[in-house]
PDB file of C-alpha atoms in Angstrom:
ATOM      1  CA  MET A   1      -1.138  12.602  19.309  1.00  0.00           C
ATOM      2  CA  GLU A   2      -3.578   9.724  19.667  1.00  0.00           C
ATOM      3  CA  VAL A   3      -3.525   7.678  16.463  1.00  0.00           C
ATOM      4  CA  LYS A   4      -6.647   5.627  15.755  1.00  0.00           C
ATOM      5  CA  ILE A   5      -5.061   2.476  14.437  1.00  0.00           C
ATOM      6  CA  GLU A   6      -5.763  -1.255  14.748  1.00  0.00           C
ATOM      7  CA  GLU A   7      -4.395  -2.783  17.979  1.00  0.00           C
ATOM      8  CA  SER A   8      -1.694  -5.072  16.554  1.00  0.00           C
ATOM      9  CA  TRP A   9      -0.256  -2.118  14.633  1.00  0.00           C
ATOM     10  CA  LYS A  10      -0.481   0.095  17.703  1.00  0.00           C
ATOM     11  CA  THR A  11       1.728  -2.398  19.551  1.00  0.00           C
ATOM     12  CA  VAL A  12       4.273  -2.752  16.738  1.00  0.00           C
ATOM     13  CA  LEU A  13       4.526   0.997  16.020  1.00  0.00           C
ATOM     14  CA  LYS A  14       4.037   2.479  19.480  1.00  0.00           C
ATOM     15  CA  ASP A  15       7.550   3.955  19.577  1.00  0.00           C
ATOM     16  CA  GLU A  16       7.057   5.732  16.240  1.00  0.00           C
ATOM     17  CA  PHE A  17       3.997   7.689  17.299  1.00  0.00           C
ATOM     18  CA  ASN A  18       6.024   9.512  19.947  1.00  0.00           C
ATOM     19  CA  GLN A  19       8.877  10.469  17.627  1.00  0.00           C
ATOM     20  CA  PRO A  20       9.233  14.216  16.896  1.00  0.00           C
ATOM     21  CA  TYR A  21       9.032  13.669  13.114  1.00  0.00           C
ATOM     22  CA  PHE A  22       5.687  11.879  13.491  1.00  0.00           C
ATOM     23  CA  GLN A  23       4.272  14.528  15.816  1.00  0.00           C
ATOM     24  CA  GLN A  24       4.985  17.123  13.122  1.00  0.00           C
ATOM     25  CA  ILE A  25       2.832  15.378  10.489  1.00  0.00           C
ATOM     26  CA  PRO A  26      -0.590  16.319  11.967  1.00  0.00           C
ATOM     27  CA  GLN A  27       0.693  19.853  12.593  1.00  0.00           C
ATOM     28  CA  HIS A  28       1.623  20.129   8.933  1.00  0.00           C
ATOM     29  CA  LEU A  29      -1.792  18.844   7.837  1.00  0.00           C
ATOM     30  CA  LYS A  30      -3.603  21.253  10.178  1.00  0.00           C
ATOM     31  CA  ILE A  31      -1.675  24.221   8.799  1.00  0.00           C
ATOM     32  CA  GLU A  32      -2.494  23.255   5.218  1.00  0.00           C
ATOM     33  CA  LYS A  33      -6.170  22.797   6.058  1.00  0.00           C
ATOM     34  CA  SER A  34      -6.232  26.199   7.754  1.00  0.00           C
ATOM     35  CA  GLN A  35      -4.895  27.631   4.478  1.00  0.00           C
ATOM     36  CA  GLY A  36      -7.843  26.128   2.629  1.00  0.00           C
ATOM     37  CA  LYS A  37      -5.947  23.230   1.076  1.00  0.00           C
ATOM     38  CA  ILE A  38      -7.880  20.047   0.328  1.00  0.00           C
ATOM     39  CA  ILE A  39      -6.128  16.886   1.532  1.00  0.00           C
ATOM     40  CA  TYR A  40      -6.811  13.296   0.483  1.00  0.00           C
ATOM     41  CA  PRO A  41      -7.832  10.832   1.761  1.00  0.00           C
ATOM     42  CA  PRO A  42     -10.257  12.044   4.466  1.00  0.00           C
ATOM     43  CA  GLY A  43      -8.771  11.963   7.960  1.00  0.00           C
ATOM     44  CA  SER A  44     -10.740   8.884   9.005  1.00  0.00           C
ATOM     45  CA  LEU A  45      -9.198   6.899   6.113  1.00  0.00           C
ATOM     46  CA  ILE A  46      -5.531   7.918   6.406  1.00  0.00           C
ATOM     47  CA  PHE A  47      -4.743   4.662   8.240  1.00  0.00           C
ATOM     48  CA  ASN A  48      -7.266   2.543   6.348  1.00  0.00           C
ATOM     49  CA  ALA A  49      -4.607   0.090   5.094  1.00  0.00           C
ATOM     50  CA  PHE A  50      -3.533  -0.571   8.681  1.00  0.00           C
ATOM     51  CA  ASN A  51      -7.069  -0.864  10.016  1.00  0.00           C
ATOM     52  CA  THR A  52      -8.199  -3.226   7.241  1.00  0.00           C
ATOM     53  CA  THR A  53      -5.077  -5.441   7.332  1.00  0.00           C
ATOM     54  CA  PRO A  54      -3.888  -6.119  10.904  1.00  0.00           C
ATOM     55  CA  PHE A  55      -0.149  -6.702  11.318  1.00  0.00           C
ATOM     56  CA  ASP A  56      -0.788 -10.303  12.370  1.00  0.00           C
ATOM     57  CA  LYS A  57      -2.669 -11.036   9.129  1.00  0.00           C
ATOM     58  CA  ILE A  58      -0.196  -9.711   6.520  1.00  0.00           C
ATOM     59  CA  LYS A  59       0.649 -12.145   3.708  1.00  0.00           C
ATOM     60  CA  VAL A  60       1.434  -9.742   0.861  1.00  0.00           C
ATOM     61  CA  VAL A  61       2.626  -6.123   0.662  1.00  0.00           C
ATOM     62  CA  ILE A  62       1.900  -3.960  -2.387  1.00  0.00           C
ATOM     63  CA  LEU A  63       3.675  -0.613  -2.252  1.00  0.00           C
ATOM     64  CA  GLY A  64       2.377   2.545  -3.897  1.00  0.00           C
ATOM     65  CA  GLN A  65       3.880   6.016  -4.009  1.00  0.00           C
ATOM     66  CA  ASP A  66       1.154   8.310  -2.685  1.00  0.00           C
ATOM     67  CA  PRO A  67      -2.648   8.561  -2.678  1.00  0.00           C
ATOM     68  CA  TYR A  68      -4.688   9.468  -5.730  1.00  0.00           C
ATOM     69  CA  HIS A  69      -5.061  13.246  -5.778  1.00  0.00           C
ATOM     70  CA  GLY A  70      -8.432  13.519  -7.543  1.00  0.00           C
ATOM     71  CA  HIS A  71     -11.759  14.146  -5.834  1.00  0.00           C
ATOM     72  CA  GLY A  72     -13.269  11.103  -4.099  1.00  0.00           C
ATOM     73  CA  GLN A  73     -10.654   8.614  -5.314  1.00  0.00           C
ATOM     74  CA  ALA A  74      -8.288   7.904  -2.414  1.00  0.00           C
ATOM     75  CA  HIS A  75      -9.422   5.876   0.567  1.00  0.00           C
ATOM     76  CA  GLY A  76      -6.176   4.829   2.185  1.00  0.00           C
ATOM     77  CA  LEU A  77      -5.418   1.673   0.150  1.00  0.00           C
ATOM     78  CA  CYS A  78      -2.779   1.980  -2.569  1.00  0.00           C
ATOM     79  CA  PHE A  79      -4.032   1.633  -6.165  1.00  0.00           C
ATOM     80  CA  SER A  80      -7.615   1.280  -4.848  1.00  0.00           C
ATOM     81  CA  VAL A  81     -10.495   3.727  -5.355  1.00  0.00           C
ATOM     82  CA  GLN A  82     -13.819   4.095  -3.626  1.00  0.00           C
ATOM     83  CA  TYR A  83     -16.953   2.499  -5.039  1.00  0.00           C
ATOM     84  CA  GLY A  84     -18.509   4.569  -7.810  1.00  0.00           C
ATOM     85  CA  VAL A  85     -15.162   5.979  -8.961  1.00  0.00           C
ATOM     86  CA  PRO A  86     -13.850   4.687 -12.309  1.00  0.00           C
ATOM     87  CA  PRO A  87     -10.627   2.662 -11.929  1.00  0.00           C
ATOM     88  CA  PRO A  88      -7.608   4.835 -12.895  1.00  0.00           C
ATOM     89  CA  PRO A  89      -5.329   3.651 -15.747  1.00  0.00           C
ATOM     90  CA  SER A  90      -2.771   1.846 -13.531  1.00  0.00           C
ATOM     91  CA  LEU A  91      -5.540  -0.111 -11.827  1.00  0.00           C
ATOM     92  CA  VAL A  92      -7.093  -0.985 -15.184  1.00  0.00           C
ATOM     93  CA  ASN A  93      -3.720  -2.476 -16.142  1.00  0.00           C
ATOM     94  CA  ILE A  94      -3.493  -4.382 -12.841  1.00  0.00           C
ATOM     95  CA  PHE A  95      -6.869  -5.943 -13.654  1.00  0.00           C
ATOM     96  CA  LYS A  96      -5.690  -6.734 -17.192  1.00  0.00           C
ATOM     97  CA  GLU A  97      -2.659  -8.616 -15.869  1.00  0.00           C
ATOM     98  CA  LEU A  98      -4.860 -10.362 -13.302  1.00  0.00           C
ATOM     99  CA  GLN A  99      -7.089 -11.651 -16.095  1.00  0.00           C
ATOM    100  CA  ASP A 100      -4.148 -12.707 -18.297  1.00  0.00           C
ATOM    101  CA  ASP A 101      -2.381 -14.363 -15.350  1.00  0.00           C
ATOM    102  CA  ILE A 102      -5.145 -16.255 -13.563  1.00  0.00           C
ATOM    103  CA  GLY A 103      -8.274 -15.664 -15.632  1.00  0.00           C
ATOM    104  CA  ILE A 104     -10.130 -13.373 -13.234  1.00  0.00           C
ATOM    105  CA  GLN A 105     -12.397 -10.933 -15.063  1.00  0.00           C
ATOM    106  CA  ALA A 106     -11.956  -7.224 -14.349  1.00  0.00           C
ATOM    107  CA  PRO A 107     -14.494  -6.202 -11.697  1.00  0.00           C
ATOM    108  CA  PRO A 108     -17.052  -3.428 -12.285  1.00  0.00           C
ATOM    109  CA  HIS A 109     -15.337  -1.279  -9.614  1.00  0.00           C
ATOM    110  CA  GLY A 110     -11.832  -0.420  -8.377  1.00  0.00           C
ATOM    111  CA  ASN A 111     -12.205  -1.048  -4.647  1.00  0.00           C
ATOM    112  CA  LEU A 112      -9.510  -3.463  -3.407  1.00  0.00           C
ATOM    113  CA  THR A 113     -10.816  -3.828   0.153  1.00  0.00           C
ATOM    114  CA  HIS A 114     -11.426  -7.570  -0.400  1.00  0.00           C
ATOM    115  CA  TRP A 115      -7.705  -8.031  -0.996  1.00  0.00           C
ATOM    116  CA  ALA A 116      -6.827  -6.013   2.091  1.00  0.00           C
ATOM    117  CA  GLU A 117      -9.185  -8.055   4.265  1.00  0.00           C
ATOM    118  CA  GLN A 118      -7.334 -11.237   3.251  1.00  0.00           C
ATOM    119  CA  GLY A 119      -3.891  -9.954   4.215  1.00  0.00           C
ATOM    120  CA  VAL A 120      -2.791  -7.886   1.206  1.00  0.00           C
ATOM    121  CA  PHE A 121      -1.334  -4.778   2.850  1.00  0.00           C
ATOM    122  CA  LEU A 122      -1.903  -1.914   0.396  1.00  0.00           C
ATOM    123  CA  LEU A 123       0.628   0.646   1.600  1.00  0.00           C
ATOM    124  CA  ASN A 124       1.393   4.034   0.097  1.00  0.00           C
ATOM    125  CA  ALA A 125       4.792   5.504   0.988  1.00  0.00           C
ATOM    126  CA  SER A 126       2.992   8.787   1.720  1.00  0.00           C
ATOM    127  CA  LEU A 127      -0.368   8.474   3.456  1.00  0.00           C
ATOM    128  CA  THR A 128      -1.725  11.892   2.402  1.00  0.00           C
ATOM    129  CA  VAL A 129      -1.560  14.248  -0.578  1.00  0.00           C
ATOM    130  CA  ARG A 130      -2.811  17.726  -1.509  1.00  0.00           C
ATOM    131  CA  ALA A 131      -5.599  17.775  -4.092  1.00  0.00           C
ATOM    132  CA  GLY A 132      -4.176  17.915  -7.600  1.00  0.00           C
ATOM    133  CA  GLU A 133      -0.556  17.853  -6.432  1.00  0.00           C
ATOM    134  CA  PRO A 134       1.079  14.411  -6.620  1.00  0.00           C
ATOM    135  CA  MET A 135       3.918  13.777  -4.161  1.00  0.00           C
ATOM    136  CA  SER A 136       3.058  17.000  -2.301  1.00  0.00           C
ATOM    137  CA  HIS A 137       3.399  15.261   1.090  1.00  0.00           C
ATOM    138  CA  SER A 138       6.409  13.092   0.292  1.00  0.00           C
ATOM    139  CA  LYS A 139       8.698  15.220   2.486  1.00  0.00           C
ATOM    140  CA  ILE A 140       6.570  15.799   5.591  1.00  0.00           C
ATOM    141  CA  GLY A 141       7.609  12.649   7.476  1.00  0.00           C
ATOM    142  CA  TRP A 142       5.481   9.908   5.964  1.00  0.00           C
ATOM    143  CA  ALA A 143       8.451   8.248   4.220  1.00  0.00           C
ATOM    144  CA  THR A 144      10.272   7.844   7.525  1.00  0.00           C
ATOM    145  CA  PHE A 145       7.147   6.293   9.018  1.00  0.00           C
ATOM    146  CA  THR A 146       6.365   3.907   6.151  1.00  0.00           C
ATOM    147  CA  ASP A 147      10.013   2.836   5.789  1.00  0.00           C
ATOM    148  CA  THR A 148       9.845   1.835   9.454  1.00  0.00           C
ATOM    149  CA  VAL A 149       6.591  -0.044   8.759  1.00  0.00           C
ATOM    150  CA  ILE A 150       8.294  -2.041   5.976  1.00  0.00           C
ATOM    151  CA  LYS A 151      11.283  -2.783   8.232  1.00  0.00           C
ATOM    152  CA  LYS A 152       8.965  -3.972  11.025  1.00  0.00           C
ATOM    153  CA  ILE A 153       7.145  -6.320   8.650  1.00  0.00           C
ATOM    154  CA  SER A 154      10.468  -7.653   7.373  1.00  0.00           C
ATOM    155  CA  GLY A 155      11.957  -8.067  10.818  1.00  0.00           C
ATOM    156  CA  LEU A 156       9.029  -9.458  12.770  1.00  0.00           C
ATOM    157  CA  LYS A 157       7.352 -11.654  10.148  1.00  0.00           C
ATOM    158  CA  LYS A 158       8.430 -14.299   7.655  1.00  0.00           C
ATOM    159  CA  ASN A 159       7.235 -15.594   4.268  1.00  0.00           C
ATOM    160  CA  VAL A 160       5.631 -12.316   3.191  1.00  0.00           C
ATOM    161  CA  VAL A 161       5.467 -11.532  -0.537  1.00  0.00           C
ATOM    162  CA  PHE A 162       6.498  -7.979  -1.439  1.00  0.00           C
ATOM    163  CA  LEU A 163       5.225  -6.763  -4.830  1.00  0.00           C
ATOM    164  CA  LEU A 164       7.431  -3.870  -5.901  1.00  0.00           C
ATOM    165  CA  TRP A 165       6.088  -2.256  -9.061  1.00  0.00           C
ATOM    166  CA  GLY A 166       8.163   0.547 -10.565  1.00  0.00           C
ATOM    167  CA  LYS A 167      11.454   2.216  -9.687  1.00  0.00           C
ATOM    168  CA  PHE A 168      10.161   4.000  -6.593  1.00  0.00           C
ATOM    169  CA  ALA A 169       8.844   0.809  -5.001  1.00  0.00           C
ATOM    170  CA  GLN A 170      11.919  -1.195  -5.990  1.00  0.00           C
ATOM    171  CA  GLU A 171      14.165   1.212  -4.119  1.00  0.00           C
ATOM    172  CA  LYS A 172      12.516  -0.080  -0.923  1.00  0.00           C
ATOM    173  CA  ARG A 173      13.866  -3.603  -1.434  1.00  0.00           C
ATOM    174  CA  THR A 174      16.858  -2.726   0.770  1.00  0.00           C
ATOM    175  CA  LEU A 175      14.426  -2.580   3.718  1.00  0.00           C
ATOM    176  CA  VAL A 176      13.393  -6.226   3.251  1.00  0.00           C
ATOM    177  CA  ASP A 177      15.289  -9.332   4.362  1.00  0.00           C
ATOM    178  CA  GLU A 178      15.219 -11.444   1.203  1.00  0.00           C
ATOM    179  CA  THR A 179      16.414 -14.538   3.069  1.00  0.00           C
ATOM    180  CA  LYS A 180      12.974 -14.941   4.666  1.00  0.00           C
ATOM    181  CA  HIS A 181      10.611 -13.104   2.324  1.00  0.00           C
ATOM    182  CA  LEU A 182       9.862 -13.153  -1.415  1.00  0.00           C
ATOM    183  CA  ILE A 183      10.323  -9.975  -3.454  1.00  0.00           C
ATOM    184  CA  LEU A 184       8.688  -9.825  -6.894  1.00  0.00           C
ATOM    185  CA  ARG A 185       9.647  -6.825  -9.015  1.00  0.00           C
ATOM    186  CA  SER A 186       8.401  -5.335 -12.262  1.00  0.00           C
ATOM    187  CA  VAL A 187       7.927  -1.997 -13.969  1.00  0.00           C
ATOM    188  CA  HIS A 188       4.983   0.121 -12.838  1.00  0.00           C
ATOM    189  CA  PRO A 189       1.483  -0.773 -14.136  1.00  0.00           C
ATOM    190  CA  SER A 190       1.082   2.780 -15.447  1.00  0.00           C
ATOM    191  CA  PRO A 191       0.217   3.002 -19.177  1.00  0.00           C
ATOM    192  CA  LEU A 192       3.624   4.669 -19.633  1.00  0.00           C
ATOM    193  CA  SER A 193       5.497   1.523 -18.593  1.00  0.00           C
ATOM    194  CA  ALA A 194       3.176  -1.492 -18.303  1.00  0.00           C
ATOM    195  CA  TYR A 195       4.181  -2.924 -21.692  1.00  0.00           C
ATOM    196  CA  GLY A 196       7.806  -2.934 -20.539  1.00  0.00           C
ATOM    197  CA  GLY A 197       7.321  -5.911 -18.258  1.00  0.00           C
ATOM    198  CA  PHE A 198       4.305  -5.495 -16.007  1.00  0.00           C
ATOM    199  CA  PHE A 199       2.116  -7.324 -18.489  1.00  0.00           C
ATOM    200  CA  GLY A 200       3.207 -10.936 -18.300  1.00  0.00           C
ATOM    201  CA  CYS A 201       4.898 -10.657 -14.882  1.00  0.00           C
ATOM    202  CA  LYS A 202       2.426 -13.200 -13.441  1.00  0.00           C
ATOM    203  CA  HIS A 203       2.841 -11.783  -9.946  1.00  0.00           C
ATOM    204  CA  PHE A 204      -0.608 -12.909  -8.815  1.00  0.00           C
ATOM    205  CA  SER A 205      -0.053 -16.593  -9.573  1.00  0.00           C
ATOM    206  CA  LYS A 206       3.561 -16.447  -8.340  1.00  0.00           C
ATOM    207  CA  THR A 207       2.380 -14.915  -5.049  1.00  0.00           C
ATOM    208  CA  ASN A 208      -0.106 -17.707  -4.459  1.00  0.00           C
ATOM    209  CA  GLU A 209       2.377 -20.423  -5.447  1.00  0.00           C
ATOM    210  CA  TYR A 210       4.822 -19.091  -2.862  1.00  0.00           C
ATOM    211  CA  LEU A 211       2.191 -18.773  -0.118  1.00  0.00           C
ATOM    212  CA  VAL A 212       0.933 -22.318  -0.714  1.00  0.00           C
ATOM    213  CA  SER A 213       4.525 -23.630  -0.692  1.00  0.00           C
ATOM    214  CA  LYS A 214       4.881 -22.158   2.808  1.00  0.00           C
ATOM    215  CA  GLY A 215       1.604 -23.656   4.040  1.00  0.00           C
ATOM    216  CA  ILE A 216      -0.217 -20.303   3.887  1.00  0.00           C
ATOM    217  CA  ASP A 217      -3.693 -19.910   2.388  1.00  0.00           C
ATOM    218  CA  PRO A 218      -3.519 -18.222  -1.041  1.00  0.00           C
ATOM    219  CA  ILE A 219      -5.202 -14.911  -1.848  1.00  0.00           C
ATOM    220  CA  ASP A 220      -8.569 -14.911  -3.616  1.00  0.00           C
ATOM    221  CA  TRP A 221      -7.810 -12.133  -6.115  1.00  0.00           C
ATOM    222  CA  SER A 222     -11.418 -11.816  -7.325  1.00  0.00           C
ATOM    223  CA  LEU A 223     -13.284  -8.677  -6.226  1.00  0.00           C
TER     224      LEU A 223
END
């Protein structure tokens, strides 16, 4: 299968695209579509995180679980929604912490493309989902693929900040070499858990302090 993905990623992941498990993913999606299932995000946006943030440009990784499963929300960047779609509760809380941490006002939209363009890799562990069914594609091969992506970033780069929010994301810390990267952990920004430590985590300022200490340009978190 020919994967339309940015060139630096194509080089880093070329061996994965030929693996049997990866070849089965598009087959699975085709079967579901033939059964009338709606799948998010649209096909052209499945690899949006990769195409917006080239491998060479990564400074920060934020890990989500799987795409939003409501109509018109998901566009291939974790926690982000398309313009014109109200920010979901977790994203509202991310903006609240951003304001409390570094004084940036919540934007009038929930599109995080500006972050991605600066090197914030917004990766979901699953890159697709069935409409209305969270985690419905968590077992079709995406986890194997995205675990490999995290390992490649850890192995081939240095001084990347990994923001692991919630239990699911924190379980991925074993894939990261903490001797050459920074891992910042907290509970998930969901309304169910945000008051248990996401608010006040100051991950945005801590990320920039670390980047600057390594001679790397900080992220402009405004949107």
